[in-house]
DNA sequence: GTGAATGCAAACATTTTGCAGGGTG
DNA sequence: CACCCTGCAAAATGTTTGCATTCAC
């Protein structure tokens, strides 16, 4: 019975996240519900790139009785609030990722075992701006995913 | 009535594409059919990023009686053959793009009017390799999409 | 108490698949 | 003439929506 998700063990970023959400809800006259709070707790504990279904399963495993529709609605809410980002690494389904206060990063994805490594590279970002400028674009965001094969000994070459 | 799609007006790249496909079909013991050939002709004439449904509509407009399932099957075939690439610019549907003999390129996408500009930047590619190497990855491919706003006078800020 | 949130099931959109008939090599 | 390809409709997948009920403020 996971008991770590309730109160005292909240990290700073967990607390920050919860506060940001509260602000957003207040701003939009939306309501703080048990499901929303709990889903976020579970999400933050998973602490990775999570699909709606995975979050649903994890939530139910944690004893929360929540429907898949609510998971989607909550993820969309968090997306609107700018607290999570919708990504797509493999075809046909989205994964969601918590937006950390500080920074943006890109992804390095192993095609064999599915491992996702996050990285940031200022030099690449600078070059992107240069490209955009050359075409008279004002950049708002970008997506850079590198696909390849990791060299981990336990990388499973199936999947 | 589009009459340009039939014979003499084939470009070099059109011809190259058709030949590559023939090779692939022969290699795999697959068959050359009217639909496949015609779909490719239509695809190449569109000459842009095309969704399965758009290609289907264009094909029917060109007088070809083809089912949507065949369009998908053909696009997947071309994908396997390495002649087209499946991309995803907006959520929920794929677009397909012809792979030109020479080169890879990335995309600059206007969020207002949907314009897609292709670009290539060796320096960025080199940095990507460097990032991958640092994490002991062997890179096979990547995806770089820059999103922003173009400054065209006729860019429609709706959509 | 009013309006928003939930759970369920039905609706949706896109892509895939099973099957019987037709065409290619 | 074997086997691939096609068209159609049904299935599969992932996400959204309508509705009656429940719950937060």
Coordinates of N, CA, C and O in Angstrom, one line a residue, chain A residues 126-137, chain B residues 108 119-121 124 146:
Chain A
X126 N 20.9 28.0 -30.3 CA 21.3 29.2 -31.0 C 21.2 29.1 -32.5 O 20.8 30.0 -33.2
X127 N 21.6 27.9 -33.0 CA 21.6 27.7 -34.4 C 20.2 27.6 -34.9 O 19.9 28.1 -36.0
X128 N 19.3 27.1 -34.1 CA 17.9 27.1 -34.5 C 17.4 28.5 -34.7 O 16.7 28.8 -35.7
X129 N 17.7 29.4 -33.8 CA 17.3 30.8 -33.9 C 17.8 31.4 -35.2 O 17.1 32.2 -35.8
X130 N 19.0 31.0 -35.5 CA 19.7 31.6 -36.7 C 18.9 31.1 -37.9 O 18.7 31.9 -38.8
X131 N 18.6 29.9 -37.9 CA 17.8 29.3 -39.1 C 16.5 30.1 -39.2 O 16.1 30.5 -40.3
X132 N 15.8 30.2 -38.1 CA 14.5 30.9 -38.1 C 14.6 32.3 -38.6 O 13.8 32.7 -39.4
X133 N 15.6 33.0 -38.1 CA 15.8 34.4 -38.5 C 16.1 34.5 -40.0 O 15.5 35.4 -40.7
X134 N 16.8 33.5 -40.5 CA 17.1 33.6 -42.0 C 15.8 33.5 -42.8 O 15.8 34.0 -43.9
X135 N 14.8 32.8 -42.2 CA 13.5 32.7 -42.9 C 12.5 33.6 -42.4 O 11.3 33.4 -42.7
X136 N 12.9 34.6 -41.7 CA 12.0 35.6 -41.1 C 10.9 35.0 -40.3 O 9.7 35.3 -40.4
X137 N 11.3 34.0 -39.5 CA 10.3 33.4 -38.6 C 10.6 33.9 -37.2 O 11.7 34.0 -36.7
Chain B
X108 N 10.5 24.0 -40.6 CA 10.1 25.2 -40.0 C 8.7 25.4 -40.3 O 8.3 25.5 -41.4
X119 N 14.5 23.0 -44.3 CA 15.9 23.5 -44.3 C 16.8 22.4 -43.9 O 16.4 21.4 -43.4
X120 N 18.1 22.6 -44.1 CA 19.1 21.7 -43.7 C 20.2 22.5 -43.1 O 20.5 23.6 -43.5
X121 N 20.8 22.0 -42.0 CA 21.9 22.7 -41.4 C 22.9 21.7 -40.8 O 22.7 21.0 -39.8
X124 N 24.1 21.9 -37.1 CA 23.2 21.4 -36.2 C 23.3 19.8 -36.2 O 23.4 19.2 -35.1
X146 N 10.8 23.2 -36.0 CA 10.8 24.5 -35.4 C 9.4 25.1 -35.6 O 9.0 25.2 -36.8

